[in-house]
Amino acid sequence: MNYKTHMNGGILGSIYLTSQMSNIELLPVSIFIGGSILGSLLPDIDHKSSYIGKKAKPVSRVINKLAGHRQLFHSPLLYLILYLVATYNIKDTYKLTFINGLFLGIGSHLVLDSLTVGGIPWFYPLSKKKISLGKIKTNSQLEFTFCGILIFVNIVILLDLLRITSIFTFTQH
Ligand SMILES: [Zn+2]
């Protein structure tokens, strides 16, 4: 998946959860959504020609050499452990909001990559076998269509958040 699809996947997760909250405040919501966007791009740091890899080329190159592409940095177990360690140690509400957004974005990245032909190693490092749940090829027409749907749903949820429509927030009224 390209970075636009990943970004919209991360935004979808965070704005959908936001739309289901009863108390919406601008600052924590911005931190949450910002975290989810960063997280949605982060795992591809293991590939130097990815969007985030190009932004941090030296770091990306080292990670790619050490860890390879779609291996350790696309490992759900790694992120689960990091998430537990982070939430155990961080007590500040805003930092926790950021961490929650960040890992939500990372989760969305892993789910979306699972829908590609290549898949991801869901049980790495226990098994290196990549599991694919879909047939989307990166930058294919199918991905562009899929990305278009994500953008459309995001706009609809955004309209809900702005109280212009109430499609996804109907459960609260
Ligand atoms: Zn990826």
PDB file of C-alpha atoms in Angstrom, residues 8-67:
ATOM      1  CA  ASN A   8      -6.246   7.524   5.253  1.00  0.00           C
ATOM      2  CA  GLY A   9      -6.397   4.194   7.068  1.00  0.00           C
ATOM      3  CA  GLY A  10      -4.841   5.785  10.169  1.00  0.00           C
ATOM      4  CA  ILE A  11      -7.174   8.783   9.958  1.00  0.00           C
ATOM      5  CA  LEU A  12     -10.165   6.465   9.575  1.00  0.00           C
ATOM      6  CA  GLY A  13      -9.316   4.625  12.806  1.00  0.00           C
ATOM      7  CA  SER A  14      -8.802   7.757  14.874  1.00  0.00           C
ATOM      8  CA  ILE A  15     -11.679   9.866  13.566  1.00  0.00           C
ATOM      9  CA  TYR A  16     -14.112   6.972  13.771  1.00  0.00           C
ATOM     10  CA  LEU A  17     -13.209   6.410  17.440  1.00  0.00           C
ATOM     11  CA  THR A  18     -13.425  10.171  18.023  1.00  0.00           C
ATOM     12  CA  SER A  19     -16.886  10.267  16.445  1.00  0.00           C
ATOM     13  CA  GLN A  20     -18.016   7.673  19.011  1.00  0.00           C
ATOM     14  CA  MET A  21     -16.802   9.690  22.008  1.00  0.00           C
ATOM     15  CA  SER A  22     -19.245  11.839  23.936  1.00  0.00           C
ATOM     16  CA  ASN A  23     -16.751  14.509  24.996  1.00  0.00           C
ATOM     17  CA  ILE A  24     -14.772  15.914  22.089  1.00  0.00           C
ATOM     18  CA  GLU A  25     -12.044  18.464  22.811  1.00  0.00           C
ATOM     19  CA  LEU A  26      -9.905  19.944  20.076  1.00  0.00           C
ATOM     20  CA  LEU A  27      -6.421  19.529  21.639  1.00  0.00           C
ATOM     21  CA  PRO A  28      -6.585  15.827  22.630  1.00  0.00           C
ATOM     22  CA  VAL A  29      -8.398  14.979  19.386  1.00  0.00           C
ATOM     23  CA  SER A  30      -5.665  16.717  17.353  1.00  0.00           C
ATOM     24  CA  ILE A  31      -2.952  14.851  19.298  1.00  0.00           C
ATOM     25  CA  PHE A  32      -4.818  11.556  18.793  1.00  0.00           C
ATOM     26  CA  ILE A  33      -5.310  12.048  15.040  1.00  0.00           C
ATOM     27  CA  GLY A  34      -1.740  13.372  14.608  1.00  0.00           C
ATOM     28  CA  GLY A  35      -0.400  10.275  16.392  1.00  0.00           C
ATOM     29  CA  SER A  36      -2.478   7.992  14.181  1.00  0.00           C
ATOM     30  CA  ILE A  37      -1.159   9.623  10.992  1.00  0.00           C
ATOM     31  CA  LEU A  38       2.466   9.262  12.138  1.00  0.00           C
ATOM     32  CA  GLY A  39       1.807   5.667  13.239  1.00  0.00           C
ATOM     33  CA  SER A  40       0.152   4.799   9.936  1.00  0.00           C
ATOM     34  CA  LEU A  41       3.397   5.646   8.115  1.00  0.00           C
ATOM     35  CA  LEU A  42       5.960   4.475  10.681  1.00  0.00           C
ATOM     36  CA  PRO A  43       6.371   0.733   9.881  1.00  0.00           C
ATOM     37  CA  ASP A  44       7.579   1.563   6.343  1.00  0.00           C
ATOM     38  CA  ILE A  45      10.675   3.213   7.841  1.00  0.00           C
ATOM     39  CA  ASP A  46      12.182  -0.210   7.033  1.00  0.00           C
ATOM     40  CA  HIS A  47      12.066   0.662   3.301  1.00  0.00           C
ATOM     41  CA  LYS A  48      14.273   3.520   2.073  1.00  0.00           C
ATOM     42  CA  SER A  49      12.128   4.399  -0.928  1.00  0.00           C
ATOM     43  CA  SER A  50       8.896   4.627   1.097  1.00  0.00           C
ATOM     44  CA  TYR A  51       7.430   8.053   1.924  1.00  0.00           C
ATOM     45  CA  ILE A  52       8.741   8.057   5.516  1.00  0.00           C
ATOM     46  CA  GLY A  53      11.955   6.248   4.476  1.00  0.00           C
ATOM     47  CA  LYS A  54      12.803   9.117   2.130  1.00  0.00           C
ATOM     48  CA  LYS A  55      12.246  11.624   4.949  1.00  0.00           C
ATOM     49  CA  ALA A  56      14.714   9.813   7.191  1.00  0.00           C
ATOM     50  CA  LYS A  57      17.013   8.118   4.694  1.00  0.00           C
ATOM     51  CA  PRO A  58      20.040   7.337   6.933  1.00  0.00           C
ATOM     52  CA  VAL A  59      17.809   5.858   9.670  1.00  0.00           C
ATOM     53  CA  SER A  60      15.793   3.947   7.103  1.00  0.00           C
ATOM     54  CA  ARG A  61      18.890   2.538   5.441  1.00  0.00           C
ATOM     55  CA  VAL A  62      20.271   1.221   8.750  1.00  0.00           C
ATOM     56  CA  ILE A  63      16.923  -0.300   9.743  1.00  0.00           C
ATOM     57  CA  ASN A  64      16.565  -1.941   6.332  1.00  0.00           C
ATOM     58  CA  LYS A  65      20.064  -3.434   6.595  1.00  0.00           C
ATOM     59  CA  LEU A  66      19.479  -4.746  10.103  1.00  0.00           C
ATOM     60  CA  ALA A  67      15.843  -5.733   9.995  1.00  0.00           C
TER      61      ALA A  67
END
